[in-house]
mmCIF file of C-alpha atoms in Angstrom:
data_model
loop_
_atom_site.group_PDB
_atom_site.id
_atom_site.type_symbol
_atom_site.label_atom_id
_atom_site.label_comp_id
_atom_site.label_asym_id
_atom_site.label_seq_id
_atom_site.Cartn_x
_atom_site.Cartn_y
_atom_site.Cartn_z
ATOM 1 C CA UNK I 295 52.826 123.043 137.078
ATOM 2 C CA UNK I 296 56.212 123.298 138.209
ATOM 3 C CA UNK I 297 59.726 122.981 135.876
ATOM 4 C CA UNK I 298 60.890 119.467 136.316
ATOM 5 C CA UNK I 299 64.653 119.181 137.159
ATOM 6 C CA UNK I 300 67.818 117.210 136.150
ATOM 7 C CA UNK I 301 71.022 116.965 137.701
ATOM 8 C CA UNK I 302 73.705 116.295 135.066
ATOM 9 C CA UNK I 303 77.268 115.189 136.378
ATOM 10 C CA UNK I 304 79.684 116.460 134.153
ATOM 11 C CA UNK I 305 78.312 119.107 132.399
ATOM 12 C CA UNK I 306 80.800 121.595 131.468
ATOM 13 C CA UNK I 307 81.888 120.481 127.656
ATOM 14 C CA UNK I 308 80.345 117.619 124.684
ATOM 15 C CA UNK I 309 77.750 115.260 125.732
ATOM 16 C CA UNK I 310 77.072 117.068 129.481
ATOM 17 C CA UNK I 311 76.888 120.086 127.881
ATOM 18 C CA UNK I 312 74.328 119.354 125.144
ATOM 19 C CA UNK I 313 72.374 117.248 127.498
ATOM 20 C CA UNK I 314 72.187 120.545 129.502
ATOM 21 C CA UNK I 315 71.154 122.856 126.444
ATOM 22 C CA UNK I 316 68.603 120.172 125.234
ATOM 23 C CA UNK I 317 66.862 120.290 129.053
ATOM 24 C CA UNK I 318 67.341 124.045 129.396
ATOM 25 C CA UNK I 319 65.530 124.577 126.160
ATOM 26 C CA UNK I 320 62.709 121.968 126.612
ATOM 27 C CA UNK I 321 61.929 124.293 130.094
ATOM 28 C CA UNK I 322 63.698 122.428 132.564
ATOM 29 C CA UNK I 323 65.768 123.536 135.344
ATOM 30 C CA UNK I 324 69.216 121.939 135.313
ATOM 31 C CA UNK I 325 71.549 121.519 137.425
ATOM 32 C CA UNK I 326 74.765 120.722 135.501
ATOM 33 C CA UNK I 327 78.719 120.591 137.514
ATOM 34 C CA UNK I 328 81.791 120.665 136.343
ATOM 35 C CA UNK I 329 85.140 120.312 138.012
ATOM 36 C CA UNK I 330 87.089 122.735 139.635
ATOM 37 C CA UNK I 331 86.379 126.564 138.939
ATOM 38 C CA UNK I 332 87.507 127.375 135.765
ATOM 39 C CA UNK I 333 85.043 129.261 133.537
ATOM 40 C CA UNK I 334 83.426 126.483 131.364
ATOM 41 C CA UNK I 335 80.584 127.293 128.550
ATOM 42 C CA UNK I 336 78.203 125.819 130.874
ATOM 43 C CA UNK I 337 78.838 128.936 132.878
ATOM 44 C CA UNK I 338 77.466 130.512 129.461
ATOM 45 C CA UNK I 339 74.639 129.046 129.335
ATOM 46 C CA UNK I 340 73.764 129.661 132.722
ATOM 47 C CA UNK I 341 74.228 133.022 132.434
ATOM 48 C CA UNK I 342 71.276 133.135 128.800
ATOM 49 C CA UNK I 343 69.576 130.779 130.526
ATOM 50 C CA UNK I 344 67.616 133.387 133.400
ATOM 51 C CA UNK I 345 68.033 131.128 136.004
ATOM 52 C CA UNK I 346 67.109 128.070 134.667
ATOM 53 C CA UNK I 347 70.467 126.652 134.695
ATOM 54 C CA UNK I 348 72.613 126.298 137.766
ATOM 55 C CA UNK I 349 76.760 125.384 138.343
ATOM 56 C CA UNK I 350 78.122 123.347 141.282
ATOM 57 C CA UNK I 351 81.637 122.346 141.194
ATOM 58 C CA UNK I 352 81.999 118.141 141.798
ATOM 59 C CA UNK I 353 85.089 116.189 141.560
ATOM 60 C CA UNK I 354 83.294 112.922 141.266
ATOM 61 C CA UNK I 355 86.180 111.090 142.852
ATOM 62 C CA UNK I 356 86.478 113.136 145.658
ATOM 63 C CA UNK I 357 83.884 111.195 148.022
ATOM 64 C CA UNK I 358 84.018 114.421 150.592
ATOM 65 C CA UNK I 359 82.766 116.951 147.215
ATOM 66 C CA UNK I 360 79.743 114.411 146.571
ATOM 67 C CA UNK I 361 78.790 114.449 149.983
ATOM 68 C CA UNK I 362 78.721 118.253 150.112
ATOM 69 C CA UNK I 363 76.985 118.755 147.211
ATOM 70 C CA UNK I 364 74.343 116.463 148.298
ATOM 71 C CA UNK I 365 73.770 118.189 151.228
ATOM 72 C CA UNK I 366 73.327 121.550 149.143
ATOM 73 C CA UNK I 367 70.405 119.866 146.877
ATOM 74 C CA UNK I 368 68.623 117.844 150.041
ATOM 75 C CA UNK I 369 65.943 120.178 149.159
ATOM 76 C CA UNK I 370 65.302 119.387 145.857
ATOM 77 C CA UNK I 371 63.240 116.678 144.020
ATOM 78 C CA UNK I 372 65.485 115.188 141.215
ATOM 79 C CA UNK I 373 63.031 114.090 137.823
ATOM 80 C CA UNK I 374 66.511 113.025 136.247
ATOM 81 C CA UNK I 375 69.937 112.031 137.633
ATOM 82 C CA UNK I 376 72.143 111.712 134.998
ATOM 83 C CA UNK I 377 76.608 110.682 135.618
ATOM 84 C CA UNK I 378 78.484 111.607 132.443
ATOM 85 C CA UNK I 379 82.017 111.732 133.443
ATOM 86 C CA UNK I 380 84.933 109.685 131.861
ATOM 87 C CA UNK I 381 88.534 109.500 131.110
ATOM 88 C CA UNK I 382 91.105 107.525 129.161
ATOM 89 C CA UNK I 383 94.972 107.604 129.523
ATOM 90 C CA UNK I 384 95.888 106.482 126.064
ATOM 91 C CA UNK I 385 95.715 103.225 124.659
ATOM 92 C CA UNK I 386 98.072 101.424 126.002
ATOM 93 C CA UNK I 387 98.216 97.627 126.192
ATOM 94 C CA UNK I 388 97.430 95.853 129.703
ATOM 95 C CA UNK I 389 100.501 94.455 130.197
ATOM 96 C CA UNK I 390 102.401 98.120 130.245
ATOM 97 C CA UNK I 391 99.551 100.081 131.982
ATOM 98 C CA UNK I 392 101.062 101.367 135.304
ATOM 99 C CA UNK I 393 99.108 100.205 138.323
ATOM 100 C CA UNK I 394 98.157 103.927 139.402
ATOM 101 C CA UNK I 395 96.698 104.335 135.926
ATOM 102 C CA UNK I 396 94.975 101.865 136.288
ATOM 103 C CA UNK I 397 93.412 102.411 139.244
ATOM 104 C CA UNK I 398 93.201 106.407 138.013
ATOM 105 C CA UNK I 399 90.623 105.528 135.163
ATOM 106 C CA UNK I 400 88.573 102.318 137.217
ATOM 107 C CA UNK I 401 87.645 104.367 139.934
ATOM 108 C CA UNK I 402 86.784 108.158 137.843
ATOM 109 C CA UNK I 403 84.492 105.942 134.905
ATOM 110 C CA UNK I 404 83.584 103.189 137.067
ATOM 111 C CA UNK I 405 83.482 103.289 140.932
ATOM 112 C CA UNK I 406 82.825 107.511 141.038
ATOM 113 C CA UNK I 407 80.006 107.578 138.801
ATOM 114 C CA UNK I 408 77.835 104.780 141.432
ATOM 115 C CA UNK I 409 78.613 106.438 144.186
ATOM 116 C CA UNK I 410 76.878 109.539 142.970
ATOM 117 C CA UNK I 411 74.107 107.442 141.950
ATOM 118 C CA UNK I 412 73.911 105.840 145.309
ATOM 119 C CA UNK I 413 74.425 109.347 147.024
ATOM 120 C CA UNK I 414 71.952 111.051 145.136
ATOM 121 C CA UNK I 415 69.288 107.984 144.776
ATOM 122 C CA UNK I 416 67.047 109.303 147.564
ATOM 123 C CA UNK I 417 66.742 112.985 145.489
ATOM 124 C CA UNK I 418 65.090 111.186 142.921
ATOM 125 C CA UNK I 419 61.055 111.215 142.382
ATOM 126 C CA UNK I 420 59.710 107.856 143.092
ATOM 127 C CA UNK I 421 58.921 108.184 139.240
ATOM 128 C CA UNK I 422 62.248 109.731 137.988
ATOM 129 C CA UNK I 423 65.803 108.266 135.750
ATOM 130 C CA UNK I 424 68.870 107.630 137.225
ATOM 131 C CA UNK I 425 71.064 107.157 134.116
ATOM 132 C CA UNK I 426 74.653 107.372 133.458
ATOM 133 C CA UNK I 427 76.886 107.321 130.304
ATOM 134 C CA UNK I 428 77.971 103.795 129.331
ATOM 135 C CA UNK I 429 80.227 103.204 125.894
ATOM 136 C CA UNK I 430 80.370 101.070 123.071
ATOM 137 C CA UNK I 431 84.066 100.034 123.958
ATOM 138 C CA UNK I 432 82.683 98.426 127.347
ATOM 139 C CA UNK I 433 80.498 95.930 125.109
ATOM 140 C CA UNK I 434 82.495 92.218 125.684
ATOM 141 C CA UNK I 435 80.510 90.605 122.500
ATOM 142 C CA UNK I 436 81.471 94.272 119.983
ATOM 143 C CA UNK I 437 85.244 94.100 121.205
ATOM 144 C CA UNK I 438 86.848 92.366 118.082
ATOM 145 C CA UNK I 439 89.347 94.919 117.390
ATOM 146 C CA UNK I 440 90.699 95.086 120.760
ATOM 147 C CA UNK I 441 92.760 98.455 122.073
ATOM 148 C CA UNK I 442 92.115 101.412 124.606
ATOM 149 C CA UNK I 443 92.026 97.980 127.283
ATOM 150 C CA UNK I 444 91.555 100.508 130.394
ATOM 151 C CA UNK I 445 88.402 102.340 128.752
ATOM 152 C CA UNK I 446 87.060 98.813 127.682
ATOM 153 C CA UNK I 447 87.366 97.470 131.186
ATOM 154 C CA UNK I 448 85.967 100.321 133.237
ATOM 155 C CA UNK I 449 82.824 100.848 130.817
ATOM 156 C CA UNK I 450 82.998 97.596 131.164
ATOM 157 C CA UNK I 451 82.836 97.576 134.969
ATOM 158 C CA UNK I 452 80.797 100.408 134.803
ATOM 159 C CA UNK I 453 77.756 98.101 133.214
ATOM 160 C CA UNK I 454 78.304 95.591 135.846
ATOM 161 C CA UNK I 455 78.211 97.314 138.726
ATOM 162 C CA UNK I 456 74.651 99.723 137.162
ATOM 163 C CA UNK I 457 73.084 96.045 136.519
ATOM 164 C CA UNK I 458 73.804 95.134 140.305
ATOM 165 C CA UNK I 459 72.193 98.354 141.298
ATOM 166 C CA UNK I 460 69.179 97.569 139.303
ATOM 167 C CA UNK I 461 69.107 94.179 141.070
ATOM 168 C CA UNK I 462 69.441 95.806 144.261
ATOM 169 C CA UNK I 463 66.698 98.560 143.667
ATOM 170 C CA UNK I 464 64.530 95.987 141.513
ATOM 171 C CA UNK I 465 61.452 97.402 143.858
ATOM 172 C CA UNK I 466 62.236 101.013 142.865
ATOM 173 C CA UNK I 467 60.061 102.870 140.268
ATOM 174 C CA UNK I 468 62.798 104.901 139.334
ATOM 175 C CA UNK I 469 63.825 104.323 135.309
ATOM 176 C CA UNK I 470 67.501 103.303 134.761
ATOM 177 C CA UNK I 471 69.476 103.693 131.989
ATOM 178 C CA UNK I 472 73.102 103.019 130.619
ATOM 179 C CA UNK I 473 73.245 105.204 127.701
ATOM 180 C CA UNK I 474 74.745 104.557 124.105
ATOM 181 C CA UNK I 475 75.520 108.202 122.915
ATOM 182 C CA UNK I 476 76.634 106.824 119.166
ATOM 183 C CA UNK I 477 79.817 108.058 117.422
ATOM 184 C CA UNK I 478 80.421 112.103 117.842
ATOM 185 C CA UNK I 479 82.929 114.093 118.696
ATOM 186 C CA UNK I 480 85.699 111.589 118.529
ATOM 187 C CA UNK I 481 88.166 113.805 117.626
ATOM 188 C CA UNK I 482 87.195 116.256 120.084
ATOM 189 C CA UNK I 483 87.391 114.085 122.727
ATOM 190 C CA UNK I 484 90.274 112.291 121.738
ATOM 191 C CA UNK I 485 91.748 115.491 121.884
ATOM 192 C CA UNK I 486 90.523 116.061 125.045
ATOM 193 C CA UNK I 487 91.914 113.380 126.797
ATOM 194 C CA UNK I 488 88.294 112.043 127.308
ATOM 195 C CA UNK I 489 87.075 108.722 126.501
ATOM 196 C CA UNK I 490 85.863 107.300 122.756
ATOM 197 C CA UNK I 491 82.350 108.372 122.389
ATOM 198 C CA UNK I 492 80.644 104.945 121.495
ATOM 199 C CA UNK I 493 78.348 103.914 124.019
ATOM 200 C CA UNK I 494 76.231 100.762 124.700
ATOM 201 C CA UNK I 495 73.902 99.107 126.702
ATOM 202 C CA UNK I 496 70.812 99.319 128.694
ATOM 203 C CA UNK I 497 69.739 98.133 131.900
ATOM 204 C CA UNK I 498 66.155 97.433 132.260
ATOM 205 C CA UNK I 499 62.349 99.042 131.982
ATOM 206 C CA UNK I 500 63.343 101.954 129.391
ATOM 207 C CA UNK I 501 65.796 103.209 127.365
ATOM 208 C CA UNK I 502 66.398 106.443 125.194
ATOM 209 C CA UNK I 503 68.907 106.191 122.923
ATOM 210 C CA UNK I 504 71.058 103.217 120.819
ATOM 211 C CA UNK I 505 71.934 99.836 122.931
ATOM 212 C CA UNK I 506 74.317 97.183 122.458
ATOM 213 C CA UNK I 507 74.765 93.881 123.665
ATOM 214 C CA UNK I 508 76.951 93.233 126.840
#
C-alpha cells in the first residue's frame, strides 16, 4: 500500500510545521512550502526525514506562484490539502487601519488561502480533506472583548467564503474542515508578526480538532 500524501501551505514554522512532523512521523509523505528561500526548519526536517518530506516555495498571494506550483504536483494524488497561512498588522482600531493594510491582511488570510483550495481542489482523492486554518478571533458570537479588528474580520471572511465553497462542492466527497488549533504559541506568534492562535469553526461532514460557533 502506498504512503498517503498531504500538502500543507505554510509549513515552514508553529502550526505548519508540527502538522508536517506529526504526518512525517505517522508515514506520510508531505509536501510542506514556505515562502521565499530562506532556510526554514522545515528544510530540517526534510533533510531526517529520507525523502519523505518535500519543500516548494509559495507566496500564497502571488496568484502566478500557485499556478506554478500546481502545475509541478499535477501528478500527484492529494489525501490532504491543508492552507495554514496568516498575518496580523497589529491591533489597531478600524477607524485608523490604513486602506493598504487592510487590504494586505484580507487578501493573505482570506482571499489567498481559497484560491489555493480552488487551485488545488482537483489534486484531491475523491475521498480526501481540504482544510484550512480558521481562528477563534473570526467567531462573531465569542467576540466580546473586541480588538485585533483586521484578524477578526478576515478569519472572519475566511469562514464565509470556506462555507460557500462547501455549498458549491456540496456533491463532493471530499471532507472539509475549518480548523480550531486552541491557544499555543501566542507569544511566539505574536512575536512573529503572525496571527493569535485561537481558532474556531467547522464546516460540515467532519471535523478534527476544537469548534466554535460562527
Amino acid at each position: 500500500m502506498s504512503a498517503r500524501t498531504a500538502l500543507i501551505v505554510g509549513a515552514s514554522r508553529n502550526l505548519g510545521l508540527g502538522l508536517a512532523t506529526e504526518y512525517a512521523q505517522s508515514g506520510w509523505d508531505v509536501i510542506g512550502t514556505v515562502r521565499g528561500s530562506r532556510r526554514t526548519a522545515l528544510h530540517d526536517l526534510a533533510e531526517a526525514s529520507r525523502g519523505r518530506v518535500m519543500v516548494e516555495s509559495l507566496d500564497t498571494t502571488k496568484p502566478e506562484q500557485v499556478t506554478a506550483l500546481r502545475e509541478r504536483l499535477a501528478r500527484h494524488t492529494l489525501d490532504l490539502l491543508f492552507v495554514n497561512a496568516a498575518i496580523t498588522r497589529g491591533d489597531i482600531p478600524i477607524g485608523d487601519v490604513p486602506e493598504e493594510t487592510f487590504a494586505e491582511v484580507m487578501v493573505t488570510n482570506a482571499l489567498s488561502p481559497m484560491r489555493v483550495v480552488e487551485s488545488f481542489r482537483s489534486l484531491v482523492a475523491p475521498t480526501g480533506t481540504i482544510g484550512v486554518m480558521s481562528s477563534r478571533q473570526g467567531s462573531i458570537s465569542l467576540n466580546t472583548n473586541g480588538g485585533q479588528d483586521v484578524y477578526r474580520a478576515s478569519k472572519s471572511a475566511l469562514n464565509q467564503l470556506m462555507r460557500s465553497y462547501a455549498a458549491r462542492y456540496a456533491d463532493a466527497a471530499h471532507t472539509l474542515l475549518l480548523i480550531c488549533p486552541g491557544c499555543r504559541s501566542v507569544a511566539g506568534r505574536a512575536r512573529s508578526g503572525r496571527g493569535p492562535a485561537c481558532g474556531a469553526g467547522c464546516t460540515r461532514r467532519s471535523c478534527t480538532g476544537s469548534t466554535m460557533p460562527a
